[in-house]
Amino acid sequence: TEYGSAGAACLRLQWGDDIHVADNVFILQAENRADGFKSWGRALMVSLSEAGRKALFENNLIVAMGKDGRGKAAGIAVVANNQSSELVFRNNTVVSTWADVLLADSYGHADGFARFEDNTFMRAVHAPEFVTIRSQYSERPSTGVFVGTRFVGGASFMDVDLEFGGTGLKEIAVAARLEISVAGGDGRPIAQAAVSIADVEGAEVFSGMTDDTGRVVAEIVQYRLTNRDKGKLNRMVGRLSGRDSWLSPHTPHEVTASSNGRAARARVEVDGDSRLDLTLR
């Protein structure tokens, strides 16, 4: 009672390596009581404090609900000074009344660009305080990479509050997979064709070779929400109760494929997972 609140976590992880957490159901409940006492929590409270450490959370159902839609009920909370890009959340379903993802709060920052791959983020039906991705520590980093994300019930990348006006680095990369198929004029696939992709600024963001079926898959950043360089960014007002975020576009992309003196080029607007067919001439 000396704290005036009670915090909980279904699972708390701050140390270790080569960790695999799969096929679980995590349920957290929060409540702001009429007498002023608050119960709150983070369903998953996780971080890896050293770069290179690995942990994979996959195929879990994560539910974080506040009574009457109120109270801090975070689904995935990366809040304990993460430094590893190999902290991965894959193919989980997250439902919350407050935030599906929390990147940094008073316990610690979310550096290292943890990866969120092919997850489904849901807004609970009655959730007046809900923000899809949020921060509660404006002076500390909030970072992440989101690939192949699915949304349900009003959750969205337009519904993000990372406290972009804060002094800490606030940046999430929104990415998709682009499958490139390369064939010759006769329609036959070309193996070992060189494929290069440049972003809207002309910077090469992918270089690779096609496989025996003439295909290669590239992970492409569509845009970043970031405060890294406020002077160069386009201000964007989203569904953020009047707060501003910052959008840095990376698409359209220029895709080039070549093999044995033949080449093909295409300009593509990456907006979600997609496929591009190229014919070398």
Tab-separated table of C-alpha atoms in Angstrom, residues 46 48 53 55-58 76 78 82-92 101 103 110-119 121 143-149 172-177 218-221 224:
chain	number	residue	atom	x	y	z
A	46	VAL	CA	10.914	-8.541	-21.460
A	48	LEU	CA	17.814	-8.610	-23.320
A	53	ARG	CA	21.559	-12.345	-26.862
A	55	ALA	CA	14.977	-14.790	-27.401
A	56	LEU	CA	12.001	-15.808	-29.524
A	57	PHE	CA	8.372	-15.417	-28.459
A	58	GLU	CA	6.050	-17.050	-30.986
A	76	ILE	CA	4.177	-6.813	-25.005
A	78	VAL	CA	9.979	-4.009	-23.873
A	82	ASN	CA	16.846	-3.896	-24.147
A	83	GLN	CA	19.964	-3.816	-26.330
A	84	SER	CA	19.406	-6.813	-28.609
A	85	SER	CA	17.985	-6.833	-32.148
A	86	GLU	CA	17.560	-10.588	-31.710
A	87	LEU	CA	14.700	-10.196	-29.290
A	88	VAL	CA	11.960	-11.428	-31.630
A	89	PHE	CA	8.163	-11.606	-31.308
A	90	ARG	CA	6.706	-13.728	-34.110
A	91	ASN	CA	3.158	-14.716	-35.025
A	92	ASN	CA	1.622	-13.707	-31.708
A	101	VAL	CA	3.140	-2.832	-27.491
A	103	LEU	CA	8.414	0.510	-25.781
A	110	ALA	CA	13.642	-0.135	-25.418
A	111	ASP	CA	16.803	0.247	-27.486
A	112	GLY	CA	18.297	-2.333	-29.861
A	113	PHE	CA	15.374	-2.461	-32.324
A	114	ALA	CA	13.576	-5.600	-31.156
A	115	ARG	CA	11.769	-7.348	-34.025
A	116	PHE	CA	8.030	-7.886	-34.357
A	117	GLU	CA	7.263	-10.305	-37.208
A	118	ASP	CA	3.836	-11.373	-38.523
A	119	ASN	CA	1.961	-10.470	-35.345
A	121	PHE	CA	-2.462	-6.496	-32.946
A	143	THR	CA	12.793	1.424	-30.994
A	144	GLY	CA	11.507	-1.541	-32.964
A	145	VAL	CA	11.121	-3.170	-36.392
A	146	PHE	CA	7.645	-4.318	-37.459
A	147	VAL	CA	7.299	-6.721	-40.413
A	148	GLY	CA	4.129	-8.246	-41.870
A	149	THR	CA	1.883	-6.789	-39.156
A	172	ILE	CA	9.984	2.247	-35.439
A	173	ALA	CA	10.586	0.838	-38.915
A	174	VAL	CA	7.503	-0.435	-40.743
A	175	ALA	CA	8.587	-3.102	-43.220
A	176	ALA	CA	7.188	-5.649	-45.649
A	177	ARG	CA	8.476	-8.560	-47.713
A	218	ALA	CA	13.751	-8.944	-49.600
A	219	GLU	CA	12.639	-7.222	-46.422
A	220	ILE	CA	11.889	-3.623	-47.359
A	221	VAL	CA	11.262	-0.678	-45.025
A	224	ARG	CA	9.874	5.009	-40.351
